[in-house]
């Protein structure tokens, strides 16, 4: 798997992609999942002491979430301030649901009828304890960032953004949008964030205008590389198992889509972007 602009990709990002997308199953649960016994109603500041028994003040005065218990839940659970688990507490919490080999039971994703894996014979990997500090991502130091080095590589450009093709994939087309300067999502200036929103809409629109593409998925993970990069996956029409959060896994299983067809589609999207949004097909203005 190569990741980049259809030329010299950034192999480390590719590694991050496979691990990253595969690792986010719970974050990408389908709508059928019901993650809490109670419903999280709102995140709000603690109410004054005399406002009633349903909200407890926190010592710090920080915002607290209030959980409404599920019907039939014990009255003692009627109101709980949410406290973030430490990494060790989170691990202990998860481990309590695992077996003697620290394997969690198969869950809803594998029971979903579009899962690429049949539950029989499948088992969950042992859950590993947290490792802190986390290892650095590729390009934490912009001086070593391959995406900064490749700021002039791609199919489509503005002064702030570039769009590249991810080659060697199983879906009909995968594209990646990068800021040309080194930002991660949380650090993106508002002006660029606004551009990203409009651009994301235009890329999705143009990918979905391709023949035999039903939908363009958009992902931002950020676990493999520090330089912001948005994924656009074209979901092939009619392939009803390739839905939602399973698409990146199916993509990894599928044979490579014909490269010359994918390239022609990528260039069609780039040309359409010039027409609909602006920008250019060359790095230099
Ligand atoms: Zn960078």
PDB file of C-alpha atoms and ligand atoms in Angstrom:
ATOM      1  CA  UNK A   1       0.000   0.000   0.000  1.00  0.00           C
ATOM      2  CA  UNK A   2       1.383   3.327  -1.004  1.00  0.00           C
ATOM      3  CA  UNK A   3       0.142   6.595   0.278  1.00  0.00           C
ATOM      4  CA  UNK A   4       0.914   9.891  -1.318  1.00  0.00           C
ATOM      5  CA  UNK A   5       0.237  11.648  -4.508  1.00  0.00           C
ATOM      6  CA  UNK A   6       0.529   8.899  -7.015  1.00  0.00           C
ATOM      7  CA  UNK A   7       4.242   9.549  -7.166  1.00  0.00           C
ATOM      8  CA  UNK A   8       6.528   9.094  -4.211  1.00  0.00           C
ATOM      9  CA  UNK A   9       4.191   8.365  -1.360  1.00  0.00           C
ATOM     10  CA  UNK A  10       4.881   8.495   2.317  1.00  0.00           C
ATOM     11  CA  UNK A  11       5.171   4.905   3.409  1.00  0.00           C
ATOM     12  CA  UNK A  12       4.955   5.678   7.097  1.00  0.00           C
ATOM     13  CA  UNK A  13       1.613   7.289   6.611  1.00  0.00           C
ATOM     14  CA  UNK A  14       0.469   4.199   4.801  1.00  0.00           C
ATOM     15  CA  UNK A  15       1.375   2.144   7.808  1.00  0.00           C
ATOM     16  CA  UNK A  16      -0.532   4.521   9.991  1.00  0.00           C
ATOM     17  CA  UNK A  17      -3.517   4.276   7.726  1.00  0.00           C
ATOM     18  CA  UNK A  18      -3.913   0.551   7.980  1.00  0.00           C
ATOM     19  CA  UNK A  19      -3.345   0.446  11.705  1.00  0.00           C
ATOM     20  CA  UNK A  20      -5.219   3.634  12.318  1.00  0.00           C
ATOM     21  CA  UNK A  21      -8.389   2.820  10.490  1.00  0.00           C
ATOM     22  CA  UNK A  22      -8.441  -0.727  11.742  1.00  0.00           C
ATOM     23  CA  UNK A  23      -7.984   0.524  15.263  1.00  0.00           C
ATOM     24  CA  UNK A  24     -10.948   2.851  15.335  1.00  0.00           C
ATOM     25  CA  UNK A  25     -13.721   0.298  15.200  1.00  0.00           C
ATOM     26  CA  UNK A  26     -15.395   1.444  18.365  1.00  0.00           C
ATOM     27  CA  UNK A  27     -15.185   5.071  17.364  1.00  0.00           C
ATOM     28  CA  UNK A  28     -16.893   4.266  14.110  1.00  0.00           C
ATOM     29  CA  UNK A  29     -19.658   2.089  15.498  1.00  0.00           C
ATOM     30  CA  UNK A  30     -22.757   1.971  13.330  1.00  0.00           C
ATOM     31  CA  UNK A  31     -25.859   3.747  14.410  1.00  0.00           C
ATOM     32  CA  UNK A  32     -27.287   0.562  15.890  1.00  0.00           C
ATOM     33  CA  UNK A  33     -24.884   0.750  18.795  1.00  0.00           C
ATOM     34  CA  UNK A  34     -26.222   1.941  22.106  1.00  0.00           C
ATOM     35  CA  UNK A  35     -23.090   2.878  24.005  1.00  0.00           C
ATOM     36  CA  UNK A  36     -24.583   3.834  27.363  1.00  0.00           C
ATOM     37  CA  UNK A  37     -27.143   2.302  29.647  1.00  0.00           C
ATOM     38  CA  UNK A  38     -28.394   5.807  30.206  1.00  0.00           C
ATOM     39  CA  UNK A  39     -28.583   8.701  27.805  1.00  0.00           C
ATOM     40  CA  UNK A  40     -26.144  11.563  28.002  1.00  0.00           C
ATOM     41  CA  UNK A  41     -28.471  14.509  28.042  1.00  0.00           C
ATOM     42  CA  UNK A  42     -26.186  17.482  28.020  1.00  0.00           C
ATOM     43  CA  UNK A  43     -22.806  18.784  29.006  1.00  0.00           C
ATOM     44  CA  UNK A  44     -23.464  21.701  31.297  1.00  0.00           C
ATOM     45  CA  UNK A  45     -22.088  23.546  34.228  1.00  0.00           C
ATOM     46  CA  UNK A  46     -23.117  22.414  37.697  1.00  0.00           C
ATOM     47  CA  UNK A  47     -26.328  24.044  38.831  1.00  0.00           C
ATOM     48  CA  UNK A  48     -26.632  25.983  42.083  1.00  0.00           C
ATOM     49  CA  UNK A  49     -26.893  23.824  45.165  1.00  0.00           C
ATOM     50  CA  UNK A  50     -30.589  24.507  45.638  1.00  0.00           C
ATOM     51  CA  UNK A  51     -31.584  23.607  42.126  1.00  0.00           C
ATOM     52  CA  UNK A  52     -32.582  20.071  42.996  1.00  0.00           C
ATOM     53  CA  UNK A  53     -31.000  16.736  43.586  1.00  0.00           C
ATOM     54  CA  UNK A  54     -30.331  15.677  40.000  1.00  0.00           C
ATOM     55  CA  UNK A  55     -27.061  17.575  39.502  1.00  0.00           C
ATOM     56  CA  UNK A  56     -24.036  17.398  41.773  1.00  0.00           C
ATOM     57  CA  UNK A  57     -21.518  20.156  42.058  1.00  0.00           C
ATOM     58  CA  UNK A  58     -17.953  19.354  41.268  1.00  0.00           C
ATOM     59  CA  UNK A  59     -15.164  20.645  43.397  1.00  0.00           C
ATOM     60  CA  UNK A  60     -13.435  22.381  40.527  1.00  0.00           C
ATOM     61  CA  UNK A  61     -16.515  24.045  39.177  1.00  0.00           C
ATOM     62  CA  UNK A  62     -15.768  22.427  35.817  1.00  0.00           C
ATOM     63  CA  UNK A  63     -18.484  21.474  33.401  1.00  0.00           C
ATOM     64  CA  UNK A  64     -20.105  18.163  34.213  1.00  0.00           C
ATOM     65  CA  UNK A  65     -22.238  15.852  32.151  1.00  0.00           C
ATOM     66  CA  UNK A  66     -25.416  14.466  33.604  1.00  0.00           C
ATOM     67  CA  UNK A  67     -26.621  11.007  32.765  1.00  0.00           C
ATOM     68  CA  UNK A  68     -30.256  10.133  32.819  1.00  0.00           C
ATOM     69  CA  UNK A  69     -30.583   6.512  33.897  1.00  0.00           C
ATOM     70  CA  UNK A  70     -32.109   3.917  31.661  1.00  0.00           C
ATOM     71  CA  UNK A  71     -35.647   2.947  32.545  1.00  0.00           C
ATOM     72  CA  UNK A  72     -35.552   0.575  35.450  1.00  0.00           C
ATOM     73  CA  UNK A  73     -32.007   1.483  36.485  1.00  0.00           C
ATOM     74  CA  UNK A  74     -31.315   1.760  40.212  1.00  0.00           C
ATOM     75  CA  UNK A  75     -32.191   5.101  41.714  1.00  0.00           C
ATOM     76  CA  UNK A  76     -28.636   5.464  43.031  1.00  0.00           C
ATOM     77  CA  UNK A  77     -27.424   5.910  39.448  1.00  0.00           C
ATOM     78  CA  UNK A  78     -29.822   8.748  38.790  1.00  0.00           C
ATOM     79  CA  UNK A  79     -27.143  11.417  38.550  1.00  0.00           C
ATOM     80  CA  UNK A  80     -23.428  10.919  38.086  1.00  0.00           C
ATOM     81  CA  UNK A  81     -20.823  13.517  37.226  1.00  0.00           C
ATOM     82  CA  UNK A  82     -18.639  12.130  34.455  1.00  0.00           C
ATOM     83  CA  UNK A  83     -15.002  11.875  35.413  1.00  0.00           C
ATOM     84  CA  UNK A  84     -12.501  10.937  32.729  1.00  0.00           C
ATOM     85  CA  UNK A  85     -10.821   7.593  33.367  1.00  0.00           C
ATOM     86  CA  UNK A  86      -7.067   7.576  33.642  1.00  0.00           C
ATOM     87  CA  UNK A  87      -5.315   5.290  31.141  1.00  0.00           C
ATOM     88  CA  UNK A  88      -4.900   2.617  33.814  1.00  0.00           C
ATOM     89  CA  UNK A  89      -8.510   2.958  34.937  1.00  0.00           C
ATOM     90  CA  UNK A  90      -9.651   2.654  31.347  1.00  0.00           C
ATOM     91  CA  UNK A  91      -7.576  -0.472  30.901  1.00  0.00           C
ATOM     92  CA  UNK A  92      -8.933  -2.002  34.101  1.00  0.00           C
ATOM     93  CA  UNK A  93     -12.461  -1.112  33.028  1.00  0.00           C
ATOM     94  CA  UNK A  94     -11.973  -2.834  29.643  1.00  0.00           C
ATOM     95  CA  UNK A  95     -10.103  -5.777  31.130  1.00  0.00           C
ATOM     96  CA  UNK A  96     -13.028  -6.486  33.430  1.00  0.00           C
ATOM     97  CA  UNK A  97     -15.056  -7.417  30.353  1.00  0.00           C
ATOM     98  CA  UNK A  98     -12.326  -9.681  28.909  1.00  0.00           C
ATOM     99  CA  UNK A  99     -11.617 -13.352  29.480  1.00  0.00           C
ATOM    100  CA  UNK A 100      -8.591 -14.900  31.174  1.00  0.00           C
ATOM    101  CA  UNK A 101      -6.462 -14.243  28.074  1.00  0.00           C
ATOM    102  CA  UNK A 102      -7.578 -10.586  28.048  1.00  0.00           C
ATOM    103  CA  UNK A 103      -9.721 -11.197  24.979  1.00  0.00           C
ATOM    104  CA  UNK A 104     -12.907  -9.143  24.756  1.00  0.00           C
ATOM    105  CA  UNK A 105     -15.996 -10.867  23.400  1.00  0.00           C
ATOM    106  CA  UNK A 106     -17.020 -10.311  19.801  1.00  0.00           C
ATOM    107  CA  UNK A 107     -19.285  -7.309  19.642  1.00  0.00           C
ATOM    108  CA  UNK A 108     -21.831  -5.676  17.392  1.00  0.00           C
ATOM    109  CA  UNK A 109     -19.460  -4.824  14.556  1.00  0.00           C
ATOM    110  CA  UNK A 110     -18.687  -8.469  13.896  1.00  0.00           C
ATOM    111  CA  UNK A 111     -22.356  -9.344  14.288  1.00  0.00           C
ATOM    112  CA  UNK A 112     -23.336  -6.800  11.647  1.00  0.00           C
ATOM    113  CA  UNK A 113     -24.375  -8.791   8.607  1.00  0.00           C
ATOM    114  CA  UNK A 114     -22.027  -6.806   6.351  1.00  0.00           C
ATOM    115  CA  UNK A 115     -18.964  -7.662   8.431  1.00  0.00           C
ATOM    116  CA  UNK A 116     -16.154  -9.013   6.241  1.00  0.00           C
ATOM    117  CA  UNK A 117     -15.473 -11.640   8.912  1.00  0.00           C
ATOM    118  CA  UNK A 118     -17.783 -14.459   9.955  1.00  0.00           C
ATOM    119  CA  UNK A 119     -18.003 -14.647  13.738  1.00  0.00           C
ATOM    120  CA  UNK A 120     -17.343 -18.394  13.850  1.00  0.00           C
ATOM    121  CA  UNK A 121     -13.649 -18.983  14.471  1.00  0.00           C
ATOM    122  CA  UNK A 122     -12.949 -15.292  14.968  1.00  0.00           C
ATOM    123  CA  UNK A 123     -11.437 -14.129  18.227  1.00  0.00           C
ATOM    124  CA  UNK A 124     -10.385 -10.766  19.579  1.00  0.00           C
ATOM    125  CA  UNK A 125      -6.721  -9.992  20.169  1.00  0.00           C
ATOM    126  CA  UNK A 126      -5.628  -9.763  23.801  1.00  0.00           C
ATOM    127  CA  UNK A 127      -6.003  -6.224  25.086  1.00  0.00           C
ATOM    128  CA  UNK A 128      -2.646  -4.628  25.754  1.00  0.00           C
ATOM    129  CA  UNK A 129      -2.009  -2.261  28.658  1.00  0.00           C
ATOM    130  CA  UNK A 130      -1.607   1.454  27.947  1.00  0.00           C
ATOM    131  CA  UNK A 131       1.811   2.734  26.881  1.00  0.00           C
ATOM    132  CA  UNK A 132       2.661   6.284  27.878  1.00  0.00           C
ATOM    133  CA  UNK A 133       3.983   8.508  26.601  1.00  0.00           C
ATOM    134  CA  UNK A 134       2.682   7.437  23.218  1.00  0.00           C
ATOM    135  CA  UNK A 135       5.283   6.998  20.489  1.00  0.00           C
ATOM    136  CA  UNK A 136       5.675  10.089  18.297  1.00  0.00           C
ATOM    137  CA  UNK A 137       3.745  10.239  15.042  1.00  0.00           C
ATOM    138  CA  UNK A 138       5.445  10.781  11.731  1.00  0.00           C
ATOM    139  CA  UNK A 139       6.273  14.454  11.260  1.00  0.00           C
ATOM    140  CA  UNK A 140       5.867  15.646  14.836  1.00  0.00           C
ATOM    141  CA  UNK A 141       8.892  17.768  13.975  1.00  0.00           C
ATOM    142  CA  UNK A 142       8.007  19.620  10.753  1.00  0.00           C
ATOM    143  CA  UNK A 143      11.665  19.399   9.729  1.00  0.00           C
ATOM    144  CA  UNK A 144      11.134  15.626   9.316  1.00  0.00           C
ATOM    145  CA  UNK A 145       7.620  15.788   7.864  1.00  0.00           C
ATOM    146  CA  UNK A 146       7.184  14.014   4.532  1.00  0.00           C
ATOM    147  CA  UNK A 147       3.947  15.893   3.859  1.00  0.00           C
ATOM    148  CA  UNK A 148       5.797  19.202   4.179  1.00  0.00           C
ATOM    149  CA  UNK A 149       8.532  17.862   1.917  1.00  0.00           C
ATOM    150  CA  UNK A 150       5.881  16.918  -0.668  1.00  0.00           C
ATOM    151  CA  UNK A 151       4.005  20.225  -0.482  1.00  0.00           C
ATOM    152  CA  UNK A 152       4.279  20.632  -4.268  1.00  0.00           C
ATOM    153  CA  UNK A 153       3.155  17.076  -5.105  1.00  0.00           C
ATOM    154  CA  UNK A 154      -0.397  16.329  -6.113  1.00  0.00           C
ATOM    155  CA  UNK A 155      -3.204  16.658  -8.606  1.00  0.00           C
ATOM    156  CA  UNK A 156      -4.750  19.943  -7.528  1.00  0.00           C
ATOM    157  CA  UNK A 157      -3.519  22.994  -5.594  1.00  0.00           C
ATOM    158  CA  UNK A 158      -4.306  26.321  -4.043  1.00  0.00           C
ATOM    159  CA  UNK A 159      -1.801  28.376  -2.090  1.00  0.00           C
ATOM    160  CA  UNK A 160      -3.085  26.684   1.094  1.00  0.00           C
ATOM    161  CA  UNK A 161      -4.165  23.178   0.045  1.00  0.00           C
ATOM    162  CA  UNK A 162      -3.244  20.286  -2.183  1.00  0.00           C
ATOM    163  CA  UNK A 163      -5.123  17.150  -3.189  1.00  0.00           C
ATOM    164  CA  UNK A 164      -3.315  13.905  -3.884  1.00  0.00           C
ATOM    165  CA  UNK A 165      -4.287  10.410  -4.946  1.00  0.00           C
ATOM    166  CA  UNK A 166      -3.743   7.412  -2.702  1.00  0.00           C
ATOM    167  CA  UNK A 167      -2.647   4.591  -4.977  1.00  0.00           C
ATOM    168  CA  UNK A 168      -2.829   0.847  -4.566  1.00  0.00           C
ATOM    169  CA  UNK A 169      -6.265   0.763  -2.950  1.00  0.00           C
ATOM    170  CA  UNK A 170      -9.221  -1.580  -3.468  1.00  0.00           C
ATOM    171  CA  UNK A 171     -11.936   1.045  -3.679  1.00  0.00           C
ATOM    172  CA  UNK A 172     -12.386   2.813  -7.026  1.00  0.00           C
ATOM    173  CA  UNK A 173     -10.694   5.976  -5.783  1.00  0.00           C
ATOM    174  CA  UNK A 174      -9.010   7.299  -2.641  1.00  0.00           C
ATOM    175  CA  UNK A 175      -7.887  10.913  -2.398  1.00  0.00           C
ATOM    176  CA  UNK A 176      -6.143  12.879   0.327  1.00  0.00           C
ATOM    177  CA  UNK A 177      -6.405  16.572   1.123  1.00  0.00           C
ATOM    178  CA  UNK A 178      -3.526  18.273   2.933  1.00  0.00           C
ATOM    179  CA  UNK A 179      -2.754  21.827   4.025  1.00  0.00           C
ATOM    180  CA  UNK A 180       0.452  22.782   2.256  1.00  0.00           C
ATOM    181  CA  UNK A 181       1.858  24.191   5.490  1.00  0.00           C
ATOM    182  CA  UNK A 182       2.342  22.120   8.613  1.00  0.00           C
ATOM    183  CA  UNK A 183      -0.823  22.084  10.741  1.00  0.00           C
ATOM    184  CA  UNK A 184      -2.696  19.401  12.577  1.00  0.00           C
ATOM    185  CA  UNK A 185      -6.457  19.747  12.749  1.00  0.00           C
ATOM    186  CA  UNK A 186      -6.597  21.236  16.228  1.00  0.00           C
ATOM    187  CA  UNK A 187      -4.101  23.917  15.260  1.00  0.00           C
ATOM    188  CA  UNK A 188      -5.648  24.897  11.953  1.00  0.00           C
ATOM    189  CA  UNK A 189      -6.352  28.652  11.809  1.00  0.00           C
ATOM    190  CA  UNK A 190     -10.027  29.498  11.433  1.00  0.00           C
ATOM    191  CA  UNK A 191      -9.504  30.873   7.936  1.00  0.00           C
ATOM    192  CA  UNK A 192      -8.054  27.550   6.770  1.00  0.00           C
ATOM    193  CA  UNK A 193     -10.659  25.589   8.702  1.00  0.00           C
ATOM    194  CA  UNK A 194     -13.373  27.449   6.841  1.00  0.00           C
ATOM    195  CA  UNK A 195     -11.671  26.697   3.531  1.00  0.00           C
ATOM    196  CA  UNK A 196     -11.385  23.045   4.518  1.00  0.00           C
ATOM    197  CA  UNK A 197     -15.112  22.815   5.118  1.00  0.00           C
ATOM    198  CA  UNK A 198     -16.002  24.227   1.709  1.00  0.00           C
ATOM    199  CA  UNK A 199     -13.276  22.198   0.005  1.00  0.00           C
ATOM    200  CA  UNK A 200     -14.409  18.977   1.665  1.00  0.00           C
ATOM    201  CA  UNK A 201     -17.890  19.571   0.311  1.00  0.00           C
ATOM    202  CA  UNK A 202     -16.572  20.175  -3.200  1.00  0.00           C
ATOM    203  CA  UNK A 203     -14.323  17.092  -3.173  1.00  0.00           C
ATOM    204  CA  UNK A 204     -17.194  14.916  -1.961  1.00  0.00           C
ATOM    205  CA  UNK A 205     -19.475  16.366  -4.618  1.00  0.00           C
ATOM    206  CA  UNK A 206     -16.985  15.700  -7.412  1.00  0.00           C
ATOM    207  CA  UNK A 207     -16.125  12.179  -6.234  1.00  0.00           C
ATOM    208  CA  UNK A 208     -19.807  11.324  -6.005  1.00  0.00           C
ATOM    209  CA  UNK A 209     -20.263  12.650  -9.539  1.00  0.00           C
ATOM    210  CA  UNK A 210     -17.974   9.892 -10.865  1.00  0.00           C
ATOM    211  CA  UNK A 211     -19.705   6.989 -12.599  1.00  0.00           C
ATOM    212  CA  UNK A 212     -20.550   4.012 -10.383  1.00  0.00           C
ATOM    213  CA  UNK A 213     -19.664   5.727  -7.110  1.00  0.00           C
ATOM    214  CA  UNK A 214     -22.452   5.898  -4.535  1.00  0.00           C
ATOM    215  CA  UNK A 215     -20.785   7.901  -1.822  1.00  0.00           C
ATOM    216  CA  UNK A 216     -17.554   9.593  -0.822  1.00  0.00           C
ATOM    217  CA  UNK A 217     -16.537   8.799   2.742  1.00  0.00           C
ATOM    218  CA  UNK A 218     -14.441  11.358   4.636  1.00  0.00           C
ATOM    219  CA  UNK A 219     -12.047  10.390   7.419  1.00  0.00           C
ATOM    220  CA  UNK A 220      -9.684  12.306   9.643  1.00  0.00           C
ATOM    221  CA  UNK A 221      -7.779  10.070  12.050  1.00  0.00           C
ATOM    222  CA  UNK A 222      -4.443  11.668  12.734  1.00  0.00           C
ATOM    223  CA  UNK A 223      -2.884   8.762  14.606  1.00  0.00           C
ATOM    224  CA  UNK A 224      -0.154   8.046  12.053  1.00  0.00           C
ATOM    225  CA  UNK A 225       1.076  11.484  11.041  1.00  0.00           C
ATOM    226  CA  UNK A 226       1.105  14.897  12.681  1.00  0.00           C
ATOM    227  CA  UNK A 227       0.390  16.800   9.450  1.00  0.00           C
ATOM    228  CA  UNK A 228      -3.347  17.056   8.836  1.00  0.00           C
ATOM    229  CA  UNK A 229      -4.607  14.796   6.057  1.00  0.00           C
ATOM    230  CA  UNK A 230      -8.221  14.064   5.145  1.00  0.00           C
ATOM    231  CA  UNK A 231      -9.143  10.800   3.440  1.00  0.00           C
ATOM    232  CA  UNK A 232     -11.806  10.586   0.743  1.00  0.00           C
ATOM    233  CA  UNK A 233     -12.907   7.061  -0.154  1.00  0.00           C
ATOM    234  CA  UNK A 234     -15.167   6.401  -3.128  1.00  0.00           C
ATOM    235  CA  UNK A 235     -17.655   3.670  -2.249  1.00  0.00           C
ATOM    236  CA  UNK A 236     -18.505   1.535  -5.288  1.00  0.00           C
ATOM    237  CA  UNK A 237     -22.167   1.545  -6.293  1.00  0.00           C
ATOM    238  CA  UNK A 238     -24.332  -1.364  -5.292  1.00  0.00           C
ATOM    239  CA  UNK A 239     -21.734  -3.143  -3.191  1.00  0.00           C
ATOM    240  CA  UNK A 240     -23.961  -3.299  -0.166  1.00  0.00           C
ATOM    241  CA  UNK A 241     -21.416  -4.815   2.247  1.00  0.00           C
ATOM    242  CA  UNK A 242     -18.982  -1.935   1.841  1.00  0.00           C
ATOM    243  CA  UNK A 243     -20.872   0.399   4.120  1.00  0.00           C
ATOM    244  CA  UNK A 244     -19.781   2.710   6.882  1.00  0.00           C
ATOM    245  CA  UNK A 245     -16.895   1.855   9.123  1.00  0.00           C
ATOM    246  CA  UNK A 246     -16.258  -1.498   7.469  1.00  0.00           C
ATOM    247  CA  UNK A 247     -15.314   0.133   4.156  1.00  0.00           C
ATOM    248  CA  UNK A 248     -11.633   0.705   5.053  1.00  0.00           C
ATOM    249  CA  UNK A 249     -11.345  -2.948   6.086  1.00  0.00           C
ATOM    250  CA  UNK A 250     -12.980  -4.185   2.918  1.00  0.00           C
ATOM    251  CA  UNK A 251     -10.674  -1.845   0.999  1.00  0.00           C
ATOM    252  CA  UNK A 252      -7.702  -3.629   2.512  1.00  0.00           C
ATOM    253  CA  UNK A 253      -9.123  -7.030   1.510  1.00  0.00           C
ATOM    254  CA  UNK A 254     -10.141  -6.147  -2.046  1.00  0.00           C
ATOM    255  CA  UNK A 255      -7.739  -6.511  -4.985  1.00  0.00           C
ATOM    256  CA  UNK A 256      -6.232  -3.292  -6.264  1.00  0.00           C
ATOM    257  CA  UNK A 257      -8.590  -1.306  -8.454  1.00  0.00           C
ATOM    258  CA  UNK A 258      -7.160  -0.841 -11.974  1.00  0.00           C
ATOM    259  CA  UNK A 259      -4.586   1.939 -11.628  1.00  0.00           C
ATOM    260  CA  UNK A 260      -5.223   3.616 -14.970  1.00  0.00           C
ATOM    261  CA  UNK A 261      -8.958   3.893 -14.272  1.00  0.00           C
ATOM    262  CA  UNK A 262      -8.353   5.297 -10.798  1.00  0.00           C
ATOM    263  CA  UNK A 263      -5.874   7.819 -12.192  1.00  0.00           C
ATOM    264  CA  UNK A 264      -8.338   8.993 -14.838  1.00  0.00           C
ATOM    265  CA  UNK A 265     -11.026   9.413 -12.185  1.00  0.00           C
ATOM    266  CA  UNK A 266      -8.618  11.302  -9.906  1.00  0.00           C
ATOM    267  CA  UNK A 267      -7.764  13.693 -12.723  1.00  0.00           C
ATOM    268  CA  UNK A 268     -11.452  14.133 -13.528  1.00  0.00           C
ATOM    269  CA  UNK A 269     -12.079  15.123  -9.913  1.00  0.00           C
ATOM    270  CA  UNK A 270      -9.139  17.552  -9.995  1.00  0.00           C
ATOM    271  CA  UNK A 271     -10.406  19.183 -13.201  1.00  0.00           C
ATOM    272  CA  UNK A 272     -13.910  19.424 -11.769  1.00  0.00           C
ATOM    273  CA  UNK A 273     -12.515  21.040  -8.615  1.00  0.00           C
ATOM    274  CA  UNK A 274     -10.795  23.729 -10.670  1.00  0.00           C
ATOM    275  CA  UNK A 275     -14.141  24.464 -12.284  1.00  0.00           C
ATOM    276  CA  UNK A 276     -16.285  24.326  -9.142  1.00  0.00           C
ATOM    277  CA  UNK A 277     -13.967  25.698  -6.454  1.00  0.00           C
ATOM    278  CA  UNK A 278     -10.981  27.225  -8.200  1.00  0.00           C
ATOM    279  CA  UNK A 279      -7.354  26.369  -7.696  1.00  0.00           C
ATOM    280  CA  UNK A 280      -5.083  24.867 -10.328  1.00  0.00           C
ATOM    281  CA  UNK A 281      -3.510  21.644 -11.530  1.00  0.00           C
ATOM    282  CA  UNK A 282       0.057  22.799 -10.866  1.00  0.00           C
ATOM    283  CA  UNK A 283       1.787  23.607  -7.612  1.00  0.00           C
ATOM    284  CA  UNK A 284       3.034  27.026  -8.695  1.00  0.00           C
ATOM    285  CA  UNK A 285       0.552  29.810  -9.351  1.00  0.00           C
TER     286      UNK A 285
HETATM  287 ZN1  LIG B   1       4.182  18.764   7.762  1.00  0.00          ZN
END
